[in-house]
CSV table of C-alpha atoms and ligand atoms in Angstrom, one decimal:
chain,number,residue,atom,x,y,z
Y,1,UNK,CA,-9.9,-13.4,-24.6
Y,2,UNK,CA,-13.1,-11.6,-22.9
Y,3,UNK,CA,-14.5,-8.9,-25.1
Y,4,UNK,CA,-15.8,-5.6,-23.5
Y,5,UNK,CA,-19.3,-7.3,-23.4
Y,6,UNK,CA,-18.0,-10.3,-21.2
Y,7,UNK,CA,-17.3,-7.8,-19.1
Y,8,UNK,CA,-20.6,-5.6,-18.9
Y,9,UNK,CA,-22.4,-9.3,-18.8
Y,10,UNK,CA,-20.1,-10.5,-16.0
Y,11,UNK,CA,-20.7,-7.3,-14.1
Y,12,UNK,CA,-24.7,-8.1,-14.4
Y,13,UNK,CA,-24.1,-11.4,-12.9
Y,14,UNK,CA,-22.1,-10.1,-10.4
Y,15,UNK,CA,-24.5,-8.2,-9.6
Y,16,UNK,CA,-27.6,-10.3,-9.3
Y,17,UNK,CA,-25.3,-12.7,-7.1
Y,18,UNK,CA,-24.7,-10.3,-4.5
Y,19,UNK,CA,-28.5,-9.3,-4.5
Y,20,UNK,CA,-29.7,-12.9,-4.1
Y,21,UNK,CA,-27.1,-13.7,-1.5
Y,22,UNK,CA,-28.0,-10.8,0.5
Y,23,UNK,CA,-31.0,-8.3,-0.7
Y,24,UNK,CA,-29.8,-5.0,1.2
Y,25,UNK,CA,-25.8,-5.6,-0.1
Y,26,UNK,CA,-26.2,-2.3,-2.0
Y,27,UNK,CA,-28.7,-0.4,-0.3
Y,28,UNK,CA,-26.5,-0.5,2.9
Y,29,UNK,CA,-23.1,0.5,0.7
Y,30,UNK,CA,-25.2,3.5,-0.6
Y,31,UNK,CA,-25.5,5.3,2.8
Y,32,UNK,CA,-21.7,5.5,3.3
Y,33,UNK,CA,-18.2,3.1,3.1
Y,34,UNK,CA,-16.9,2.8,7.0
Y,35,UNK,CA,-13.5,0.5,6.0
Y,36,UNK,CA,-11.0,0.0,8.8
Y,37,UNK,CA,-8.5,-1.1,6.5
Y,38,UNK,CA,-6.5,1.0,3.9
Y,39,UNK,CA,-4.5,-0.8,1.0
Y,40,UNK,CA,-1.6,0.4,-0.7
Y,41,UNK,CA,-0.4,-1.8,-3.2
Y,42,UNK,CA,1.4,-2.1,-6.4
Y,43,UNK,CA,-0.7,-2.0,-9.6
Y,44,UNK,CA,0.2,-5.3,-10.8
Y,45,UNK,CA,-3.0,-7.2,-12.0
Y,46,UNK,CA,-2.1,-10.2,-10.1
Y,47,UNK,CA,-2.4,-8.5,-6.6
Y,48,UNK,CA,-6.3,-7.8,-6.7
Y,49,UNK,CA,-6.4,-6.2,-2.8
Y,50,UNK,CA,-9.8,-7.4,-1.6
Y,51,UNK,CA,-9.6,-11.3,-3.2
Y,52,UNK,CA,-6.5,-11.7,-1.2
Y,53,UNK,CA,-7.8,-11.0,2.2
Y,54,UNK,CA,-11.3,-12.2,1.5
Y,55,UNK,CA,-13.0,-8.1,1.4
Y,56,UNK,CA,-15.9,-7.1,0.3
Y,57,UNK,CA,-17.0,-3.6,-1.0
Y,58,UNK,CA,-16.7,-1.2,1.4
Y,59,UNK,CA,-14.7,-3.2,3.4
Y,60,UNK,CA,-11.0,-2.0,1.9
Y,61,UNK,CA,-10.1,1.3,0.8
Y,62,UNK,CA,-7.7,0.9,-2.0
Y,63,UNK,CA,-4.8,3.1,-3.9
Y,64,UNK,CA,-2.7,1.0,-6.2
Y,65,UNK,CA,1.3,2.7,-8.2
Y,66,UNK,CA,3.7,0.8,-9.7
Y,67,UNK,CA,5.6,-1.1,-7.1
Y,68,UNK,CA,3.5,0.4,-4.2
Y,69,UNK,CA,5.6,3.7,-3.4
Y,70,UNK,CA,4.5,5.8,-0.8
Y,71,UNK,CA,5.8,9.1,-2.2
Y,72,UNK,CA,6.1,12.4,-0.1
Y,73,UNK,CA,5.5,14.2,-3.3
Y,74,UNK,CA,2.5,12.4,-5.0
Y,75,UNK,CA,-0.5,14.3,-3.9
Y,76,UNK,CA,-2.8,11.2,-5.2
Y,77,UNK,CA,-1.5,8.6,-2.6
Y,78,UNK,CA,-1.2,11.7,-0.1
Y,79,UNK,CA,-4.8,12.7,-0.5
Y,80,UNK,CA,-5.8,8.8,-0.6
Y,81,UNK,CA,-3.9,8.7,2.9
Y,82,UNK,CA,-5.8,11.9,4.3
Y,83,UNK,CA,-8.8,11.0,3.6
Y,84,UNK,CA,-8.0,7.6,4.9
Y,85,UNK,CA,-7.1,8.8,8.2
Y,86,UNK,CA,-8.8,11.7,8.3
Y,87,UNK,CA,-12.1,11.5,7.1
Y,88,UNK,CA,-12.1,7.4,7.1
Y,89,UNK,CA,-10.9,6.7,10.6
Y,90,UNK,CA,-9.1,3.6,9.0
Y,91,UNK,CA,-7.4,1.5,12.2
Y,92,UNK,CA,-5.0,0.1,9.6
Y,93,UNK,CA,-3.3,0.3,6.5
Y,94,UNK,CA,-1.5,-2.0,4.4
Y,95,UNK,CA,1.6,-1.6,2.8
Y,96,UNK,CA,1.5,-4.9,0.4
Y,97,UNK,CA,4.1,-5.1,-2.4
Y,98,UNK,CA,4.8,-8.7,-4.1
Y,99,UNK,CA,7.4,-11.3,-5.3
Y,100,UNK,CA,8.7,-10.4,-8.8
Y,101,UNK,CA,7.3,-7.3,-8.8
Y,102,UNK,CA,8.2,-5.8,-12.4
Y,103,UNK,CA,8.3,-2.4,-11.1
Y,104,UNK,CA,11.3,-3.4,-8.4
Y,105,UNK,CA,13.2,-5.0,-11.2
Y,106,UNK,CA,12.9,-2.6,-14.3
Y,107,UNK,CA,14.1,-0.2,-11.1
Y,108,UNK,CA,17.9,-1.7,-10.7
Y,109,UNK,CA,17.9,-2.6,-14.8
Y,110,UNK,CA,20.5,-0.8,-16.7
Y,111,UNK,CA,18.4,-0.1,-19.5
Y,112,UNK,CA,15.9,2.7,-20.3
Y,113,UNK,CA,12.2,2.3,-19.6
Y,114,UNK,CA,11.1,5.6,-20.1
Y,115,UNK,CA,8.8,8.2,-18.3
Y,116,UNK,CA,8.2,5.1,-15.8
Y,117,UNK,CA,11.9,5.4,-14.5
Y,118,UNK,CA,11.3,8.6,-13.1
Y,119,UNK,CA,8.6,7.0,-10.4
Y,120,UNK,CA,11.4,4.1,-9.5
Y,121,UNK,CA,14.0,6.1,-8.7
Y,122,UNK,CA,13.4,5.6,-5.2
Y,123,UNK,CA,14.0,2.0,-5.4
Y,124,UNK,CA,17.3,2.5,-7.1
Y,125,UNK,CA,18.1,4.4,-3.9
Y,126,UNK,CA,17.1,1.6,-1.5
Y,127,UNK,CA,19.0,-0.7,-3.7
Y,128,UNK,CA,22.2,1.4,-3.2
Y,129,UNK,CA,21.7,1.6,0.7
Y,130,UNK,CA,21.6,-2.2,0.8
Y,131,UNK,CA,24.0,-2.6,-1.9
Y,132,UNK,CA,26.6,-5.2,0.1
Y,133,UNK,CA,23.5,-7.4,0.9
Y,134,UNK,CA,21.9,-7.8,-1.9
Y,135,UNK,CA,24.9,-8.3,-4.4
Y,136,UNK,CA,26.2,-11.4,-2.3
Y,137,UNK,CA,22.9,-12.5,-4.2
Y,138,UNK,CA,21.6,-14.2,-7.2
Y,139,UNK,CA,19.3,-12.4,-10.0
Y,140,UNK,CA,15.9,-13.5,-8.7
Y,141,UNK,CA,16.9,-13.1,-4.6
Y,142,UNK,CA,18.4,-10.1,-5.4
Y,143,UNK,CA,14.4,-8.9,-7.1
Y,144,UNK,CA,12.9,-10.5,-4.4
Y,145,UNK,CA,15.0,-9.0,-1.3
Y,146,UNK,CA,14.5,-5.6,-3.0
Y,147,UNK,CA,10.7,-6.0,-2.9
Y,148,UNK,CA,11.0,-6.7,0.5
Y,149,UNK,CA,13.2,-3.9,1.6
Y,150,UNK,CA,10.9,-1.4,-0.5
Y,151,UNK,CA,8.3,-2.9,1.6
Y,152,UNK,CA,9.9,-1.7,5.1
Y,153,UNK,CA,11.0,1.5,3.3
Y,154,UNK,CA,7.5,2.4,2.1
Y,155,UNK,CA,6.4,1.6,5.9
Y,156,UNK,CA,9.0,4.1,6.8
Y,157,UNK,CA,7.9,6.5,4.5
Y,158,UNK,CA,4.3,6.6,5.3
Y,159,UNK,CA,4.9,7.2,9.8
Y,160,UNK,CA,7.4,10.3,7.8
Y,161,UNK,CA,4.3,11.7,6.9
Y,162,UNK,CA,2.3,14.6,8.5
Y,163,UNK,CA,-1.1,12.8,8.7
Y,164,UNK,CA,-0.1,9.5,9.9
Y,165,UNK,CA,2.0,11.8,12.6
Y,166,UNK,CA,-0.9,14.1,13.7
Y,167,UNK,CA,-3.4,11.2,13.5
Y,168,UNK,CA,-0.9,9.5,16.6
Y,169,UNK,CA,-0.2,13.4,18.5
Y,170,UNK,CA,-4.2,13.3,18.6
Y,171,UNK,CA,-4.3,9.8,19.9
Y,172,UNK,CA,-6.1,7.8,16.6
Y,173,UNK,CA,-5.4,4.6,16.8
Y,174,UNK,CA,-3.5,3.8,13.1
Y,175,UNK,CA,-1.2,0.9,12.6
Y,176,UNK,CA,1.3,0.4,9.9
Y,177,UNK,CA,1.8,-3.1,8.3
Y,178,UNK,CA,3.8,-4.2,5.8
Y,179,UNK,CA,3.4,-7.7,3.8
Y,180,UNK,CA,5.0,-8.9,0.6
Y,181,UNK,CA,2.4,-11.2,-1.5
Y,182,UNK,CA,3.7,-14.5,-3.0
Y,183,UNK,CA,2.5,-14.9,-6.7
Y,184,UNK,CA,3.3,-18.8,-6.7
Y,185,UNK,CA,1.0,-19.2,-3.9
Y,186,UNK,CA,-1.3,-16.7,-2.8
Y,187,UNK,CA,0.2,-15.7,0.3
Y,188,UNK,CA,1.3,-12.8,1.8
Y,189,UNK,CA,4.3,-12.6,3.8
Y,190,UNK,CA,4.3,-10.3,6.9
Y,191,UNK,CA,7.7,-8.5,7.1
Y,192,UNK,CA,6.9,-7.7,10.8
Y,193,UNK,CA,7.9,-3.8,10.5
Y,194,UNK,CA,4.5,-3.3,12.0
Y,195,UNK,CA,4.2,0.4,13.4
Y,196,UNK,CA,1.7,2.5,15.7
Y,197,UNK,CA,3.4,5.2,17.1
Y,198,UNK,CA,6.8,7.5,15.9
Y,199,UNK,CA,9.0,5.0,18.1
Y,200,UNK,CA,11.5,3.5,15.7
Y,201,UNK,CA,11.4,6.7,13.1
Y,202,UNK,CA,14.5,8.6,13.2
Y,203,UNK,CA,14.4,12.0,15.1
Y,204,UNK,CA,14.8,13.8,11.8
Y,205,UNK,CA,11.4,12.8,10.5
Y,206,UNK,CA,9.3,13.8,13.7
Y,207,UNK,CA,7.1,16.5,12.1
Y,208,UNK,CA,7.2,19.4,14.7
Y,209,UNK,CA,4.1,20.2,15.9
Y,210,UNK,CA,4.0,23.9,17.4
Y,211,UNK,CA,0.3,23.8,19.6
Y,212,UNK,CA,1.8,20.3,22.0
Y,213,UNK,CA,3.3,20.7,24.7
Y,214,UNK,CA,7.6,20.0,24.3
Y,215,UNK,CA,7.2,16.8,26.0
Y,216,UNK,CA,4.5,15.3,23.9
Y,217,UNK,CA,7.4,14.7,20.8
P,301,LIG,CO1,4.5,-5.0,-8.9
């Protein structure tokens, strides 16, 4: 097991790498980050963002829960997505959740986890909505369908939001993916619920936006 030297040691190495494969790596990462990608995934340490789609610093700009929620009342991922889109400009963001995600199955468990049961809720409530499909499952299909159909959900939940919404009245380009990573094999699976406009988001969710014109919404 790596003690916290390894680590300060590895991080030197790391660091003398990037410098001898390219002298200016840092210098040009000190001026500013310009990512076009943003990455919302679940905390699980086997789902490191930028190894899985080959990123460099600066290249990925990165917020990480349990079981990647996009929440309309967690002010971190809401600032991470303002500043995202706002301040950012990203062109994309990621909604990446995974196979056997711990989070998604403590969520439809019948047994107490704690504090940490509080943040799943959500998923219970998807599980509920797609209740008839997923019991005509077995255990593991039945975890892994969820973490799909969190997936789509958490899509869903991030074009609800004001910022994505204002980002498309004002014309920013900003598309919405959302992939489910395999464990067993490194891959992520694109659940084609890709998203660029408020086209597909029910009525109810269209922020109102007083200063455009009627037909523009
Ligand atoms: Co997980």
């Amino acid at each position: 097991m790596p003690t916290i030297k390894h680590l300060i040691d590895n991080n030197r190495e790391w660091a003398r790498q990037q410098v001898e494969r390219d002298p200016e790596f840092f210098q040009r990462l000190v001026g500013q980050q310009s990512p076009e990608y943003l990455w919302i995934g679940c905390s699980d340490s086997r789902v490191p963002a930028n190894q899985i789609v080959g990123m460099d610093p600066g290249e990925l700009f990165v917020h990480r829960n349990v079981a990647n929620q996009v929440i309309q009342t967690d002010f971190n991922c809401l600032s991470v997505i303002q500043f995202a889109i706002e301040a950012l400009k990203v062109k994309h963001v990621l909604v990446v959740g995974h196979y056997g995600c711990g989070g998604v199955k403590a969520a439809i468990e019948s047994k107490p986890h704690g504090l940490v049961d509080h943040w799943l809720y959500p998923i219970r409530d998807i599980y509920r909505e797609h209740a008839v499909e997923l019991e005509a499952l077995d255990e593991q299909a039945q975890i892994d369908r969820l973490c799909e159909l969190n997936v789509i959900e958490q899509v869903k939940n991030l074009a609800k939001t004001n910022m994505v919404q204002e980002a498309w009245d004002r014309g920013q380009e900003l598309n919405i993916h959302g992939w489910v990573y395999r464990l067993d094999n490194g891959l992520v699976n694109d659940m084609n619920v890709s998203v660029a406009s408020r086209e597909g988001l029910e009525q109810v969710y269209h922020v109102y936006h007083k200063n455009l014109p009627k037909g523009v919404r």
